[in-house]
Coordinates of C-alpha atoms and ligand atoms in Angstrom, one line a residue:
X27 CA 52.6 22.6 -6.0
X28 CA 51.3 24.8 -3.1
X29 CA 47.9 26.3 -4.2
X30 CA 48.7 29.6 -2.7
X31 CA 51.9 30.1 -4.7
X32 CA 51.6 32.9 -7.2
X33 CA 50.7 32.0 -10.7
X34 CA 52.6 33.8 -13.5
X35 CA 52.0 33.6 -17.2
X36 CA 55.0 34.2 -19.4
X37 CA 54.2 35.4 -22.9
X38 CA 57.1 34.9 -25.3
X39 CA 57.0 37.1 -28.4
X40 CA 60.7 37.0 -29.5
X41 CA 63.4 39.5 -29.3
X42 CA 67.2 39.2 -28.6
X43 CA 66.6 37.4 -25.4
X44 CA 65.5 34.3 -27.3
X45 CA 67.8 34.7 -30.3
X46 CA 70.6 32.6 -31.6
X47 CA 73.0 33.2 -34.5
X48 CA 71.7 31.6 -37.7
X49 CA 74.9 30.3 -39.4
X50 CA 73.3 30.4 -42.8
X51 CA 72.1 34.0 -42.7
X52 CA 74.9 35.3 -40.3
X53 CA 72.2 37.2 -38.3
X54 CA 70.5 36.9 -35.0
X55 CA 67.0 35.2 -35.3
X56 CA 64.5 34.4 -32.5
X57 CA 63.9 30.7 -31.7
X58 CA 61.5 28.7 -29.4
X59 CA 60.8 29.2 -25.7
X60 CA 62.4 25.9 -24.6
X61 CA 65.8 27.5 -25.6
X62 CA 65.1 30.2 -22.9
X63 CA 63.9 27.8 -20.2
X64 CA 66.9 25.5 -20.8
X65 CA 69.2 28.5 -20.2
X66 CA 67.4 29.6 -17.0
X67 CA 67.0 26.5 -14.8
X68 CA 66.3 29.1 -12.0
X69 CA 62.7 29.3 -13.3
X70 CA 62.1 26.0 -11.5
X71 CA 63.4 27.3 -8.2
X72 CA 60.8 30.0 -7.7
X73 CA 58.1 27.8 -6.2
X74 CA 55.6 29.7 -8.3
X75 CA 53.2 28.3 -10.9
X76 CA 54.9 29.5 -14.0
X77 CA 53.3 28.7 -17.4
X78 CA 54.3 30.0 -20.8
X79 CA 52.7 30.8 -24.1
X80 CA 54.6 31.5 -27.3
X81 CA 53.2 34.0 -29.7
X82 CA 53.8 32.3 -33.0
X83 CA 55.8 33.1 -35.1
X84 CA 58.3 34.6 -32.7
X85 CA 59.5 37.9 -34.1
X86 CA 62.2 40.5 -34.0
X87 CA 60.2 43.3 -32.4
X88 CA 60.7 45.6 -35.4
X89 CA 58.0 43.5 -36.9
X90 CA 55.5 44.2 -34.2
X91 CA 52.2 45.8 -35.2
X92 CA 48.7 46.6 -33.8
X93 CA 47.5 43.1 -34.7
X94 CA 50.2 41.6 -32.4
X95 CA 49.1 44.0 -29.6
X96 CA 45.6 42.7 -30.0
X97 CA 46.9 39.1 -29.7
X98 CA 49.0 40.0 -26.6
X99 CA 46.1 41.9 -24.9
X100 CA 43.7 39.0 -25.9
X101 CA 46.0 36.5 -24.2
X102 CA 46.0 38.5 -21.0
X103 CA 42.2 38.8 -21.2
X104 CA 41.8 35.1 -21.7
X105 CA 44.2 34.1 -18.8
X106 CA 43.4 37.0 -16.5
X107 CA 41.5 35.3 -13.8
X108 CA 43.8 32.3 -13.5
X109 CA 47.0 34.3 -13.1
X110 CA 48.4 36.8 -10.6
X111 CA 50.8 38.5 -13.0
X112 CA 52.1 38.5 -16.5
X113 CA 55.6 38.8 -18.0
X114 CA 55.9 39.6 -21.7
X115 CA 59.3 38.7 -23.2
X116 CA 59.7 41.1 -26.1
X117 CA 62.5 42.7 -28.2
X118 CA 63.8 46.0 -27.0
X119 CA 63.5 47.9 -30.2
X120 CA 59.7 48.5 -30.0
X121 CA 59.1 47.5 -26.4
X122 CA 58.2 51.0 -25.3
X123 CA 55.5 51.1 -28.1
X124 CA 54.0 47.7 -27.1
X125 CA 54.0 48.6 -23.4
X126 CA 52.4 51.9 -24.2
X127 CA 49.8 50.3 -26.4
X128 CA 48.8 47.7 -23.8
X129 CA 48.6 50.3 -21.1
X130 CA 45.7 51.9 -23.1
X131 CA 44.2 48.6 -24.3
X132 CA 44.0 47.0 -20.8
X133 CA 41.5 49.3 -19.1
X134 CA 40.9 48.7 -15.4
X135 CA 44.0 46.6 -15.1
X136 CA 44.5 45.3 -11.6
X137 CA 47.4 42.9 -12.1
X138 CA 51.1 43.4 -13.1
X139 CA 52.0 43.1 -16.8
X140 CA 55.8 43.3 -16.9
X141 CA 57.6 43.6 -20.2
X142 CA 61.2 42.6 -20.3
X143 CA 63.9 41.3 -22.7
X144 CA 67.6 41.7 -23.1
X145 CA 70.4 43.3 -25.0
X146 CA 72.4 40.1 -25.2
X147 CA 70.9 36.7 -26.1
X148 CA 70.2 34.4 -23.1
X149 CA 72.7 31.9 -24.3
X150 CA 75.6 34.3 -24.2
X151 CA 77.8 34.2 -21.2
X152 CA 77.4 37.9 -20.3
X153 CA 73.7 38.0 -21.0
X154 CA 71.5 40.5 -19.2
X155 CA 68.5 38.3 -20.0
X156 CA 68.6 36.1 -17.0
X157 CA 68.6 38.8 -14.4
X158 CA 65.9 40.7 -16.3
X159 CA 63.7 37.7 -16.6
X160 CA 64.1 36.4 -13.0
X161 CA 63.4 39.8 -11.5
X162 CA 60.5 40.6 -13.8
X163 CA 58.9 37.3 -12.6
X164 CA 59.6 38.2 -9.0
X165 CA 58.0 41.7 -9.5
X166 CA 54.9 40.2 -11.3
X167 CA 54.4 37.9 -8.4
X168 CA 54.9 40.4 -5.6
X169 CA 51.8 41.4 -3.6
X170 CA 50.9 42.8 -0.1
X171 CA 47.8 41.5 1.6
X172 CA 46.5 40.3 -1.7
X173 CA 47.1 43.6 -3.5
X174 CA 49.7 43.3 -6.4
X175 CA 52.7 45.5 -5.8
X176 CA 52.6 47.0 -9.4
X177 CA 49.2 46.6 -11.0
X178 CA 50.3 48.4 -14.2
X179 CA 51.9 47.8 -17.6
X180 CA 55.6 48.2 -16.9
X181 CA 59.0 47.6 -18.4
X182 CA 61.6 46.0 -16.2
X183 CA 65.1 46.4 -17.5
X184 CA 68.6 46.6 -15.9
X185 CA 67.5 46.9 -12.3
X186 CA 64.7 49.4 -12.9
X187 CA 61.0 49.0 -13.1
X188 CA 59.4 51.8 -15.1
X189 CA 55.8 52.7 -16.1
X190 CA 55.7 51.3 -19.7
X191 CA 54.0 54.3 -21.3
X192 CA 56.7 56.6 -19.9
X193 CA 59.7 54.8 -21.3
X194 CA 61.8 55.2 -24.4
X195 CA 64.6 53.1 -25.7
X196 CA 67.7 55.2 -25.2
X197 CA 70.6 52.9 -26.0
X198 CA 71.5 50.2 -28.5
X199 CA 74.7 49.5 -26.6
X200 CA 74.3 49.8 -22.8
X201 CA 72.5 47.2 -20.7
X202 CA 70.5 50.2 -19.4
X203 CA 68.5 50.3 -22.6
X204 CA 65.5 52.3 -21.4
X205 CA 64.9 55.6 -19.7
X206 CA 61.7 57.1 -18.1
X207 CA 62.7 60.7 -18.5
X208 CA 59.5 62.4 -17.1
X209 CA 58.4 60.0 -14.4
X210 CA 60.2 58.3 -11.5
X211 CA 61.0 54.6 -11.5
X212 CA 58.3 52.4 -9.9
X213 CA 60.9 50.2 -8.3
X214 CA 64.6 49.5 -8.1
X215 CA 66.3 46.1 -7.7
X216 CA 69.3 46.1 -5.5
X217 CA 69.8 43.5 -2.7
X218 CA 66.1 44.1 -2.2
X219 CA 63.5 45.3 -4.6
X220 CA 62.4 48.7 -3.4
X221 CA 59.0 49.9 -4.6
X222 CA 58.2 53.6 -4.9
X223 CA 54.6 53.1 -3.9
X224 CA 53.8 56.8 -4.1
X225 CA 54.3 56.7 -7.8
X226 CA 52.5 53.4 -8.6
X227 CA 48.9 53.6 -9.8
X228 CA 46.6 51.5 -7.7
X229 CA 43.1 51.0 -9.0
X230 CA 40.2 52.5 -7.2
X231 CA 37.0 50.6 -7.0
X232 CA 37.1 47.1 -8.3
X233 CA 36.0 46.9 -11.9
X234 CA 36.3 44.3 -14.5
X235 CA 39.1 44.3 -17.0
X236 CA 38.0 45.8 -20.3
X237 CA 40.2 45.1 -23.3
X238 CA 40.0 47.7 -26.1
X239 CA 41.0 45.9 -29.3
X240 CA 40.1 48.5 -31.9
X241 CA 43.2 50.5 -32.9
X242 CA 43.1 52.9 -35.9
X243 CA 46.4 53.4 -37.7
X244 CA 45.4 56.4 -39.9
X245 CA 48.1 58.5 -38.3
X246 CA 51.5 59.9 -39.2
X247 CA 54.5 61.1 -37.2
X248 CA 56.5 64.0 -38.5
X249 CA 59.8 64.9 -37.0
X250 CA 60.6 68.5 -37.8
X251 CA 64.0 69.5 -39.0
X252 CA 65.5 72.8 -40.2
X253 CA 65.1 72.9 -43.9
X254 CA 61.8 70.9 -44.0
X255 CA 60.2 71.6 -47.4
X256 CA 56.6 72.5 -48.2
X257 CA 56.3 69.7 -50.7
X258 CA 57.4 67.1 -48.1
X259 CA 54.9 68.5 -45.5
X260 CA 52.2 68.6 -48.1
X261 CA 52.7 65.0 -49.1
X262 CA 52.5 63.9 -45.4
X263 CA 49.4 65.9 -44.6
X264 CA 47.7 64.8 -47.8
X265 CA 48.2 61.1 -47.1
X266 CA 45.0 59.5 -48.0
X267 CA 42.7 58.9 -45.0
X268 CA 45.0 60.6 -42.6
X269 CA 43.1 61.5 -39.4
X270 CA 45.9 62.6 -37.0
X271 CA 49.4 63.9 -37.3
X272 CA 51.9 63.8 -34.4
X273 CA 54.5 66.5 -34.9
X274 CA 57.8 66.1 -33.1
X275 CA 58.8 69.7 -32.5
X276 CA 61.9 71.5 -31.1
X277 CA 62.5 72.1 -27.4
X278 CA 59.3 73.0 -25.5
X279 CA 57.1 72.5 -28.5
X280 CA 58.4 75.0 -31.0
X281 CA 58.2 75.0 -34.8
X282 CA 59.0 77.3 -37.7
X283 CA 56.7 80.4 -38.1
X284 CA 56.8 80.4 -42.0
X285 CA 53.4 81.2 -43.4
X286 CA 53.2 78.1 -45.7
X287 CA 54.1 75.8 -42.7
X288 CA 51.4 77.2 -40.5
X289 CA 48.9 77.3 -43.3
X290 CA 49.4 73.6 -44.1
X291 CA 48.8 72.7 -40.5
X292 CA 45.9 75.0 -40.0
X293 CA 44.3 73.7 -43.3
X294 CA 44.6 70.1 -42.1
X295 CA 42.9 71.0 -38.8
X296 CA 40.1 72.9 -40.5
X297 CA 39.4 69.8 -42.6
X298 CA 38.9 67.8 -39.4
X299 CA 42.4 66.5 -38.8
X300 CA 44.0 66.4 -35.3
X301 CA 47.6 67.5 -34.7
X302 CA 49.4 66.6 -31.5
X303 CA 52.6 68.5 -30.5
X304 CA 55.3 66.3 -28.9
X305 CA 58.8 67.4 -28.1
X306 CA 61.9 65.9 -29.8
X307 CA 63.7 66.3 -26.4
X308 CA 64.0 63.2 -24.3
X309 CA 62.9 65.0 -21.2
X310 CA 60.6 67.9 -20.4
X311 CA 57.2 69.0 -21.7
X312 CA 55.6 71.0 -24.5
X313 CA 54.5 74.4 -23.3
X314 CA 52.7 76.0 -26.1
X315 CA 52.7 79.8 -25.9
X316 CA 56.0 80.1 -24.1
X317 CA 57.7 81.2 -27.3
X318 CA 56.2 82.9 -30.3
X319 CA 57.3 79.8 -32.3
X320 CA 54.8 77.7 -30.4
X321 CA 52.1 80.3 -29.9
X322 CA 51.5 80.2 -33.6
X323 CA 50.9 76.4 -33.4
X324 CA 48.4 77.0 -30.7
X325 CA 46.6 79.6 -32.9
X326 CA 46.5 77.1 -35.7
X327 CA 44.6 74.7 -33.4
X328 CA 47.4 72.2 -32.6
X329 CA 47.0 70.2 -29.4
X330 CA 49.7 70.0 -26.7
X331 CA 51.1 66.6 -26.0
X332 CA 52.5 67.9 -22.7
X333 CA 55.3 65.5 -21.5
X334 CA 54.1 62.5 -23.4
X335 CA 56.7 60.3 -25.2
X336 CA 56.4 59.7 -28.9
X337 CA 55.7 56.0 -28.3
X338 CA 52.8 56.8 -26.0
X339 CA 51.5 59.5 -28.3
X340 CA 51.4 57.1 -31.3
X341 CA 49.6 54.4 -29.4
X342 CA 47.3 56.7 -27.5
X343 CA 46.2 58.2 -30.8
X344 CA 45.6 54.8 -32.4
X345 CA 43.6 53.8 -29.3
X346 CA 41.5 57.1 -29.2
X347 CA 40.8 57.0 -33.0
X348 CA 39.7 53.4 -32.6
X349 CA 37.4 54.2 -29.7
X350 CA 35.8 57.6 -30.6
X351 CA 34.6 59.2 -33.8
X352 CA 34.0 62.6 -32.2
X353 CA 37.1 64.8 -32.9
X354 CA 36.4 67.0 -29.8
X355 CA 36.2 64.0 -27.6
X356 CA 39.6 62.7 -28.9
X357 CA 41.2 66.1 -28.3
X358 CA 39.7 66.2 -24.8
X359 CA 41.1 62.7 -24.0
X360 CA 44.6 63.7 -25.4
X361 CA 44.8 66.3 -22.6
X362 CA 43.9 63.8 -19.9
X363 CA 46.0 61.1 -18.3
X364 CA 44.4 57.8 -19.2
X365 CA 47.0 55.4 -17.9
X366 CA 49.5 57.7 -16.2
X367 CA 51.1 58.6 -19.5
X368 CA 51.2 62.4 -19.0
X369 CA 51.6 64.8 -16.1
X370 CA 48.6 67.1 -16.2
X371 CA 49.9 69.3 -13.3
X372 CA 52.8 70.8 -15.3
Ligands
LIG26 N1 66.1 43.6 -32.7 C1 65.8 43.1 -31.4 C2 64.3 43.2 -31.2 O1 63.8 44.3 -30.8 C3 66.5 43.9 -30.4 C4 66.3 43.4 -28.9 O2 65.6 42.6 -28.6 O3 67.1 43.9 -28.1 O4 63.6 42.2 -31.3

C-alpha cells in the first residue's frame, strides 16, 4: 500500500447500520463488524489504509453513556498520531449526544472525527448505510496541502455534513434523520463533495490534542409543559446531589411566571445550583428579557443557552461540571462557544 495514502480508523460501536433481525427475539440487534465489511466490498477500493476497531459489546445507541464516550475519546487519543481521520459508526438515536460530547472532550482537535450510521441495516437492499459510510470515509480522508478539510467532530448523514454539536435527530422515518437548525452544513455531497469552508472551524496555532475524560452527570433536563405541578418541579430540583438543571422552555426562552415556579428556581440557584435555559423549538435562540415571561427567569439568575441544542447543552454541562468546581467559571463558559456549539453574536 502506498505510504502517502490516507489512513482512516473506523470505530464501530453498533447501531442500525450493523444490525440484523434476531429470529428468536424478533428485534433488530447489532452484530460484528465483519458483517458490515462483507456488505461493503467498496471499502477495499478506496486505496486508503482503513483499519477498524469494534467497541465491545456493540450496542443500540440508546445504551450509550459517558463511560462509552470516554472509551471512544480514548481510542481517538491512542490512535491519533497514526491516522489522518476517524469515522465512528454509531446508532442514530443518540448520535447527536455522542458527537456533542466528543466535541467538548477532544480539545485542540485537528483531525476529522465523522460520526455516521443508517436508518436501514446495511444488509437491507435499500440501505442508506453504504452511501453514508463510503462518503464519511471520503470526507475523513480529504485534505488540502496537508490540512484536513474538516478538522471537527461532525455527523455525516444523507448527503450532509454537519457540525456534530449543532445537530439533532429529527426523523425516525426519513433517510434525512438529522438537522442542524442553527448552523449551516459544513459540506454537501452531490456529484462532488462541496465544502463550506467559511463555516468550518480550522484550528489556530498547532497545539496537542487534550482529551477531557472527566464528565459529571449530576444534572437534570426538565421539559416545561402547561400544567407542570409544583410537586413535580420540587422533586426534580431536590434530586440528591443535583448541581445543574437544564430547562427546556417555550419559544424564545419563556416560562410560567407563577410565584411558586420562580421561587423554586431561584431557591435552587441561591443554594449554588446552575440553571440553563434552552428552547424547546428546533430552531432559533433563547432571548431572555424579550418577554416578561423570560425576564423573570433572568431575574431569578437563570443562564441563557442562546441557540444551543439540548444535546449540546447536556454534554457541555457534564463536561464543564467535570472540569471546573467554580460555579461562576462554569456559568462564564456556558456563555462562550467552546467548540462552535453556540452563536455568540445573536
Ligand atoms: N436504535 C438504533 C440505535 O440508535 C437506531 C439507529 O441506529 O438508527 O442504535
